[in-house]
XYZ file of C-alpha atoms in Angstrom:
522
model
C -6.981 16.282 26.026
C -6.302 12.898 24.804
C -3.474 10.097 25.116
C -3.593 7.480 22.475
C -1.853 5.119 25.263
C -4.650 5.349 28.017
C -7.222 2.506 27.592
C -9.561 4.457 27.559
C -8.552 5.346 24.358
C -7.644 2.402 22.412
C -10.760 0.812 23.907
C -12.122 2.108 21.093
C -9.107 1.443 18.254
C -9.686 -2.155 19.361
C -13.907 -1.979 18.738
C -12.527 -0.136 15.206
C -10.646 -3.146 14.433
C -13.288 -5.068 15.886
C -15.874 -4.286 13.468
C -13.055 -3.935 10.941
C -12.884 -7.833 10.918
C -16.554 -8.650 11.201
C -17.352 -6.481 7.754
C -14.505 -7.978 6.054
C -11.912 -4.985 6.336
C -9.594 -7.161 8.098
C -8.167 -10.243 7.596
C -4.551 -12.744 7.740
C -2.508 -13.243 5.547
C 1.527 -13.915 4.342
C 3.984 -10.808 4.345
C 7.716 -10.836 3.667
C 9.137 -9.109 6.575
C 12.864 -8.088 7.263
C 14.106 -11.101 9.813
C 17.099 -10.772 11.909
C 18.659 -14.010 13.653
C 20.823 -12.529 15.543
C 18.200 -10.142 17.068
C 15.589 -12.114 16.314
C 13.518 -9.714 15.641
C 11.513 -8.003 12.516
C 13.030 -4.621 11.235
C 11.895 -1.976 9.346
C 13.504 -1.043 5.817
C 15.442 1.753 7.797
C 17.436 -0.314 10.167
C 19.006 -3.010 7.398
C 21.783 -1.553 5.615
C 23.702 -3.303 2.886
C 21.590 -6.583 4.098
C 22.789 -6.450 7.824
C 21.157 -5.272 10.934
C 22.468 -1.669 11.626
C 23.133 -2.463 14.730
C 25.523 -6.066 14.869
C 25.927 -6.128 11.323
C 24.508 -9.463 11.132
C 23.130 -10.876 8.282
C 19.176 -9.693 7.874
C 17.481 -12.218 5.474
C 13.022 -11.722 3.977
C 10.853 -14.432 6.308
C 7.350 -14.954 5.258
C 5.553 -14.205 8.426
C 1.599 -14.446 8.903
C 0.060 -11.034 9.812
C -3.400 -8.782 9.851
C -3.937 -6.442 7.124
C -6.752 -3.965 6.234
C -8.146 -3.847 2.884
C -6.271 -0.281 1.934
C -6.958 -1.169 -1.852
C -10.623 -1.722 -1.460
C -10.547 1.928 -1.252
C -7.796 2.981 -3.457
C -10.184 4.191 -6.635
C -12.538 6.865 -4.473
C -8.652 8.045 -2.635
C -7.755 8.769 -5.816
C -10.715 11.626 -5.723
C -9.513 14.998 -4.239
C -12.368 16.903 -5.832
C -13.720 18.224 -2.203
C -10.264 18.443 -0.702
C -8.470 21.383 -0.904
C -5.089 20.499 -0.560
C -1.428 21.346 -1.957
C -1.231 20.044 -5.160
C 2.289 18.273 -4.144
C 0.500 16.481 -1.595
C -2.376 14.973 -4.362
C 0.449 13.860 -6.497
C 2.255 12.188 -3.587
C -0.550 10.514 -3.060
C -1.818 9.524 -6.772
C 1.930 8.197 -7.517
C 1.586 6.006 -3.955
C -1.796 4.685 -4.815
C -0.445 3.837 -8.464
C -3.613 2.948 -10.358
C -3.064 1.225 -13.723
C -4.624 -0.652 -16.444
C -4.026 -3.527 -17.934
C -5.089 -7.384 -18.483
C -4.713 -10.498 -16.183
C -3.532 -13.327 -18.716
C -3.064 -16.792 -17.255
C -0.312 -18.864 -18.834
C -0.275 -22.994 -18.259
C 2.497 -24.524 -17.401
C 3.055 -28.084 -19.080
C 2.178 -30.020 -16.005
C -1.078 -28.003 -15.875
C -0.669 -25.607 -13.041
C -1.718 -21.665 -14.147
C 0.235 -18.547 -13.595
C -1.466 -15.271 -13.850
C 0.025 -12.401 -14.243
C -0.862 -8.565 -14.739
C 0.755 -6.381 -17.610
C -0.127 -3.136 -18.443
C 0.919 -4.099 -21.917
C -1.104 -6.995 -23.317
C -0.301 -5.690 -27.290
C 3.369 -6.927 -26.837
C 1.965 -10.598 -25.744
C 3.727 -11.546 -28.699
C 6.674 -10.672 -27.530
C 6.924 -12.790 -24.535
C 10.170 -15.135 -24.827
C 9.923 -16.353 -21.139
C 8.332 -15.997 -17.651
C 9.797 -14.969 -14.664
C 8.839 -16.101 -10.691
C 9.956 -14.037 -7.729
C 12.053 -16.480 -5.617
C 8.972 -16.714 -3.118
C 5.998 -17.681 -5.673
C 3.681 -20.586 -4.429
C 4.432 -22.519 -7.601
C 8.263 -22.430 -7.400
C 8.711 -25.333 -5.371
C 5.963 -27.734 -7.402
C 7.185 -26.578 -11.286
C 11.203 -26.899 -10.113
C 12.394 -30.083 -12.232
C 14.697 -32.268 -10.032
C 18.037 -31.094 -12.011
C 17.381 -27.967 -10.899
C 16.157 -28.028 -7.343
C 19.328 -27.853 -6.243
C 20.605 -24.317 -7.880
C 17.054 -22.652 -7.190
C 17.452 -23.493 -3.989
C 20.612 -21.783 -3.388
C 19.227 -18.640 -5.260
C 16.278 -18.449 -3.289
C 18.478 -18.561 -0.206
C 20.184 -15.467 -1.243
C 17.558 -14.067 -2.454
C 16.346 -13.805 0.936
C 19.374 -11.394 1.813
C 18.457 -8.623 0.292
C 15.668 -6.257 0.882
C 12.732 -5.359 -1.457
C 14.505 -1.598 -1.981
C 17.656 -3.637 -3.309
C 16.291 -5.940 -4.828
C 14.032 -3.352 -6.911
C 16.716 -1.018 -7.607
C 17.054 -0.245 -11.404
C 20.616 -0.212 -11.528
C 20.992 -3.506 -9.802
C 22.518 -6.298 -12.176
C 20.088 -8.925 -13.202
C 20.257 -12.801 -11.450
C 18.000 -14.996 -11.895
C 18.398 -19.010 -12.278
C 16.049 -21.361 -14.768
C 13.460 -23.842 -12.748
C 13.673 -26.237 -15.556
C 9.998 -25.737 -16.345
C 8.113 -24.457 -19.497
C 4.571 -22.450 -19.791
C 2.580 -21.957 -22.798
C 2.312 -18.544 -24.373
C -1.706 -18.258 -24.486
C -1.690 -16.023 -27.155
C 0.866 -18.151 -29.971
C 0.942 -21.315 -27.950
C 4.867 -20.703 -27.787
C 6.914 -22.892 -25.411
C 8.450 -20.259 -23.248
C 11.067 -20.979 -20.233
C 10.056 -20.203 -16.859
C 12.951 -18.977 -14.329
C 13.083 -17.356 -11.085
C 14.477 -13.533 -10.498
C 14.620 -11.357 -7.189
C 13.492 -8.359 -9.441
C 10.157 -9.531 -9.115
C 8.437 -9.138 -6.029
C 5.645 -11.624 -4.575
C 4.123 -8.825 -2.662
C 3.004 -6.761 -6.142
C 1.240 -8.095 -8.833
C 0.882 -11.622 -8.957
C 4.275 -12.688 -8.199
C 4.937 -13.551 -11.745
C 5.345 -11.284 -15.164
C 5.380 -12.226 -18.509
C 8.874 -11.182 -19.756
C 9.046 -8.908 -22.759
C 12.654 -8.099 -23.497
C 12.095 -6.046 -26.625
C 9.989 -3.885 -24.972
C 10.580 -3.828 -21.279
C 14.111 -3.006 -20.093
C 14.558 -4.979 -17.278
C 13.920 -7.699 -19.114
C 15.909 -6.910 -22.052
C 18.791 -6.749 -19.407
C 17.823 -10.542 -17.876
C 17.681 -11.829 -21.571
C 20.965 -10.190 -23.148
C 22.512 -11.616 -19.379
C 20.872 -15.234 -19.809
C 20.941 -15.642 -23.931
C 17.517 -15.522 -23.738
C 15.183 -15.102 -27.018
C 14.804 -11.102 -27.487
C 11.538 -10.840 -30.000
C 10.472 -7.114 -31.364
C 6.838 -6.903 -31.638
C 6.148 -3.122 -32.344
C 8.208 -1.535 -34.353
C 8.371 2.347 -34.358
C 6.859 3.964 -38.071
C 9.998 3.891 -40.225
C 12.471 2.237 -38.801
C 13.234 -1.937 -38.685
C 14.198 -3.125 -35.420
C 15.804 -6.383 -34.719
C 15.905 -8.138 -31.872
C 19.169 -9.760 -32.208
C 20.964 -6.219 -32.590
C 19.224 -3.717 -30.600
C 21.168 -2.374 -27.756
C 18.026 -1.559 -25.251
C 14.373 -2.268 -25.216
C 12.058 0.104 -26.857
C 9.149 1.535 -25.415
C 8.043 4.101 -27.372
C 5.037 3.995 -30.033
C 4.991 2.455 -33.569
C 3.021 -0.589 -34.753
C 2.544 -4.355 -33.923
C 4.575 -6.724 -35.787
C 5.026 -10.509 -35.430
C 1.669 -10.200 -33.852
C -0.551 -12.555 -36.050
C -3.708 -10.828 -36.706
C -2.949 -7.433 -35.031
C 0.040 -7.056 -37.553
C 0.011 -3.703 -38.380
C -2.565 -2.297 -35.847
C -1.717 1.153 -34.055
C 0.204 1.480 -30.852
C 0.126 5.370 -29.143
C 2.033 6.355 -26.098
C -1.235 6.475 -24.408
C -2.234 4.937 -21.098
C -4.951 1.448 -20.974
C -7.606 1.314 -23.103
C -6.900 4.717 -24.460
C -4.109 3.084 -26.222
C -5.990 0.921 -29.573
C -3.915 -1.561 -29.581
C -3.969 -2.672 -26.118
C -7.987 -2.115 -26.110
C -8.082 -4.368 -29.483
C -5.964 -7.041 -27.598
C -7.968 -6.367 -24.586
C -10.778 -7.565 -26.227
C -9.711 -10.191 -28.520
C -8.252 -11.983 -24.775
C -11.725 -11.370 -23.501
C -13.643 -13.182 -26.507
C -10.733 -16.173 -26.247
C -10.927 -16.548 -22.119
C -7.323 -15.932 -21.866
C -7.694 -12.990 -20.252
C -9.590 -9.876 -19.014
C -9.126 -6.172 -18.562
C -7.998 -5.244 -15.046
C -7.322 -1.859 -13.442
C -4.460 -2.492 -10.498
C -3.206 -0.319 -7.828
C 0.736 -0.393 -6.678
C -0.972 0.265 -3.322
C -0.443 -2.749 -1.082
C -3.167 -3.560 1.545
C -2.172 -2.144 4.984
C -0.219 -4.436 7.298
C -0.763 -3.590 10.914
C 0.589 -6.480 12.601
C 3.652 -5.554 15.179
C 5.694 -8.501 16.783
C 6.599 -6.043 19.693
C 4.626 -4.329 23.527
C 3.623 -0.957 22.624
C 0.304 -0.543 20.188
C -3.039 -1.399 20.937
C -3.475 -5.064 21.684
C -5.519 -6.807 18.503
C -8.856 -7.948 19.906
C -8.739 -11.236 18.483
C -9.035 -14.824 20.128
C -8.574 -18.247 18.250
C -10.376 -20.828 19.283
C -9.493 -24.623 19.955
C -11.365 -25.856 16.549
C -9.037 -23.205 14.611
C -11.564 -20.381 13.959
C -11.299 -16.984 15.031
C -13.543 -14.785 16.823
C -13.330 -11.284 18.089
C -13.339 -10.109 21.974
C -16.509 -9.141 23.447
C -17.799 -5.397 23.431
C -17.906 -5.787 27.538
C -14.521 -7.242 27.885
C -12.936 -4.262 25.998
C -9.920 -2.764 26.465
C -7.132 -6.025 26.379
C -5.138 -4.286 28.387
C -1.229 -4.610 28.539
C 0.292 -6.785 31.376
C 3.088 -4.890 33.371
C 4.848 -8.039 34.133
C 6.246 -9.095 30.690
C 10.134 -10.456 29.882
C 11.421 -7.884 27.089
C 14.051 -10.307 25.508
C 14.053 -10.395 22.117
C 12.169 -13.512 20.846
C 10.826 -11.836 17.499
C 7.258 -12.275 18.727
C 5.866 -9.936 20.659
C 6.874 -10.086 24.552
C 2.944 -10.691 25.650
C 3.639 -14.178 23.333
C 5.338 -15.384 26.380
C 3.236 -14.549 29.120
C 0.727 -17.105 29.621
C -1.611 -15.055 32.152
C -2.228 -12.826 28.850
C -2.167 -15.634 26.644
C -4.328 -18.089 28.283
C -8.192 -17.038 27.906
C -11.757 -18.673 26.742
C -13.874 -18.828 23.866
C -17.461 -17.568 23.938
C -18.385 -21.140 24.730
C -16.488 -20.528 27.663
C -13.660 -23.457 26.371
C -10.073 -22.773 26.525
C -8.782 -20.311 23.956
C -5.526 -17.930 23.168
C -5.539 -14.368 22.643
C -3.882 -12.693 19.519
C -0.268 -11.513 20.788
C 0.379 -9.030 17.978
C -0.286 -5.257 18.738
C -1.570 -2.979 15.974
C 0.699 -0.332 13.895
C 0.398 2.779 15.846
C -0.923 4.579 13.191
C -4.179 2.907 13.864
C -4.941 4.892 16.993
C -3.615 8.411 14.886
C -5.888 7.799 12.537
C -8.947 8.580 14.296
C -7.435 10.577 16.965
C -9.309 13.881 15.668
C -12.900 12.219 16.385
C -12.115 11.934 20.027
C -10.651 15.341 20.522
C -14.906 16.007 19.903
C -15.442 14.251 22.861
C -12.143 12.838 25.300
C -14.359 11.888 28.134
C -17.653 10.315 25.829
C -17.794 6.493 26.961
C -21.097 5.498 24.831
C -19.034 5.410 21.730
C -15.581 6.459 20.115
C -17.357 10.291 19.819
C -20.170 11.819 20.699
C -22.333 12.025 17.573
C -23.758 15.529 18.911
C -20.600 17.100 18.599
C -19.798 15.065 15.399
C -22.653 16.820 13.592
C -21.433 20.017 14.384
C -17.433 19.979 14.214
C -16.926 17.072 11.616
C -15.163 16.876 8.997
C -12.130 18.883 10.312
C -11.775 22.331 8.787
C -8.135 22.413 8.267
C -5.273 20.614 9.107
C -1.463 21.899 9.079
C 0.989 19.537 9.126
C 4.323 18.697 7.092
C 4.501 16.943 3.450
C 6.493 13.955 4.811
C 2.672 12.701 6.175
C 1.364 12.630 2.839
C 1.552 8.894 2.078
C 1.342 7.437 5.579
C -0.726 9.520 8.049
C -3.017 11.586 5.334
C -3.583 8.070 3.685
C -4.167 6.036 6.343
C -6.646 8.678 7.975
C -8.640 8.731 4.538
C -8.873 4.918 4.554
C -10.084 5.174 8.194
C -12.848 7.626 7.883
C -14.290 6.197 4.374
C -14.192 2.373 5.933
C -16.062 3.862 8.994
C -18.490 5.745 6.922
C -19.551 2.184 5.241
C -19.951 0.916 8.257
C -22.727 3.499 9.944
C -20.457 4.685 12.303
C -21.312 8.262 11.667
C -24.970 7.479 10.573
C -26.208 8.868 14.147
C -24.498 12.506 13.711
C -25.664 12.192 9.871
C -29.348 12.194 11.217
C -28.765 14.811 13.698
C -27.213 17.223 10.853
C -30.925 16.778 8.884
C -32.534 17.405 12.204
C -31.039 20.874 12.490
C -31.310 21.126 8.690
C -27.531 20.780 8.010
C -26.478 19.001 4.869
C -24.561 16.329 5.518
C -22.961 15.576 2.817
C -19.403 16.754 3.810
C -19.567 13.905 6.615
C -20.753 11.202 3.616
C -17.992 11.950 1.387
C -16.179 10.074 4.140
C -12.872 12.957 4.087
C -11.516 13.684 7.390
C -10.016 16.711 6.536
C -11.013 19.314 3.933
C -8.519 21.845 3.637
C -4.656 20.950 4.000
C -1.670 23.568 5.054
C 1.857 22.127 4.743
C 4.216 23.676 7.681
C 6.375 26.470 6.166
C 3.217 28.240 4.082
C 1.744 31.336 4.256
C -0.799 31.883 1.632
C -2.108 35.155 1.428
C -5.103 34.172 -1.261
C -6.500 32.344 1.259
C -7.276 35.566 3.948
C -8.724 38.010 0.805
C -10.412 39.936 3.530
C -7.164 40.345 5.759
C -3.814 42.437 5.329
C -0.501 40.023 5.620
C 2.940 41.811 6.257
C 5.755 38.980 6.674
C 9.724 39.613 6.411
C 11.744 36.487 5.759
C 12.592 34.735 1.991
C 10.607 33.324 -0.704
C 11.529 30.084 -2.299
C 9.294 30.003 -5.257
C 5.606 30.594 -3.866
C 6.463 30.048 -0.206
C 7.010 32.073 2.369
C 9.692 31.527 5.087
C 9.153 34.145 7.543
C 11.234 35.459 10.449
C 7.740 37.687 11.437
C 4.376 37.876 10.124
C 2.062 40.204 11.178
C -1.812 39.651 10.458
C -4.068 42.526 10.689
C -8.026 41.004 10.435
C -10.253 43.967 8.930
C -12.794 42.830 11.267
C -11.228 43.132 14.533
C -8.966 45.174 13.007
C -6.386 43.685 15.873
C -2.928 43.026 14.829
C -1.855 39.669 15.571
C 2.312 39.357 15.521
C 4.308 36.265 15.219
C 8.192 35.811 15.668
C 9.832 33.008 14.071
C 6.634 31.820 11.919
C 6.551 29.275 9.436
C 3.182 28.808 8.771
C -0.063 30.260 8.216
C -2.139 31.920 11.030
C -5.744 30.486 10.913
C -8.445 31.013 12.176
C -12.200 29.279 12.340
C -14.901 31.885 11.094
């Protein structure tokens, strides 16, 4: 039995954080959070209703705070590989969509004052149709490029944007809002001077926080341009038609040929994504040759924000030195344990922040220092519990390598599809990360000594077979007779009684109210 809130367990959670940080898989960065001034705390999206907190009904704003992250995106490409996994197709699709791989180009636009604004686009073939740029209100260049004449209106808009959640800001049916910064950029492909706006439908947390706006071929940009009277230039014409930017009523997003695009006029544009589209491929090659940009693979997936400004969750084993540098807590001082007599009054920070006996410590040189007071996302502890199950009382490491060599990876995991984009992705990332850091090395050597192929550990997958709760799949048990009563929905049986007769043992197993497949280890 294991308990993830027990110090003997989260000692090893902290050790994992320690090796992640020491190997550049953990870092500090800025992130937008939902902030309640009335409650003095950070809120989850689910706790915000119409821009107000669900408890008091007081305004909630978006606030930038320094947080701890894991480099989740570093394994994005590998996590798109399901070759070794016998998982339900819907779960694979959910993870694929969540990771959100796309191919396109990164392009640099220069402002008239010389600042560089990097954008990522999946449609570099439409660059000649970019008639304005849009920055997120939180973009780091907004204050720098905004003219004196526009400063007040920009500040007012930034304050207004801070009251909307990310879900509200990115809703496709929401009316577009924005203001002009007074600044201009130069479109590198045609040297056209284009205005720079800010708008809350652009998020600083996605991509670069800046976009080139192509209203003739992107619906959000089209709605924005029509509302604010901005130029709409068609650069892809459907075959046999002649669209006019002044009269079209919606953005055209289909195939056709490039027009108004200099030397690329007449280039075929297909419905293919990325460099399979001949127009996109040709433009990327040209951008790279000109030094304007480069082909890029991007992911919707963001790095894993693990900081929590609360008491529960494993303390983060970090020490801040007086000279501003950071070091991890030495292994011999783990676990860092929660103090018991803290004040839980809401302040917007972890209760640990105001408990001096916890904060005050010394660094590796014996000088006064301070502890990190954020705690870890509890998904950190649940990302590796199946490894601790192997040897819950083992004290020489997170798990006994002898047991790991015999049992890992997990043969069958039974759980709901609601875990697809959280727990199941977190534990896949975690397993791949510790594989690359050598945590499995001893177990792999033991497997080799016993004449076993360690490939299943080397692929870095935590569980090979996944069964969603609610499935009874007879095809997985070809040697058994499955008799069940209940109702079918599609190819799934929701059973009120299942009887399995194993041909090997000829022992019936009856279960009332079963909502799943009966499993046995072979």
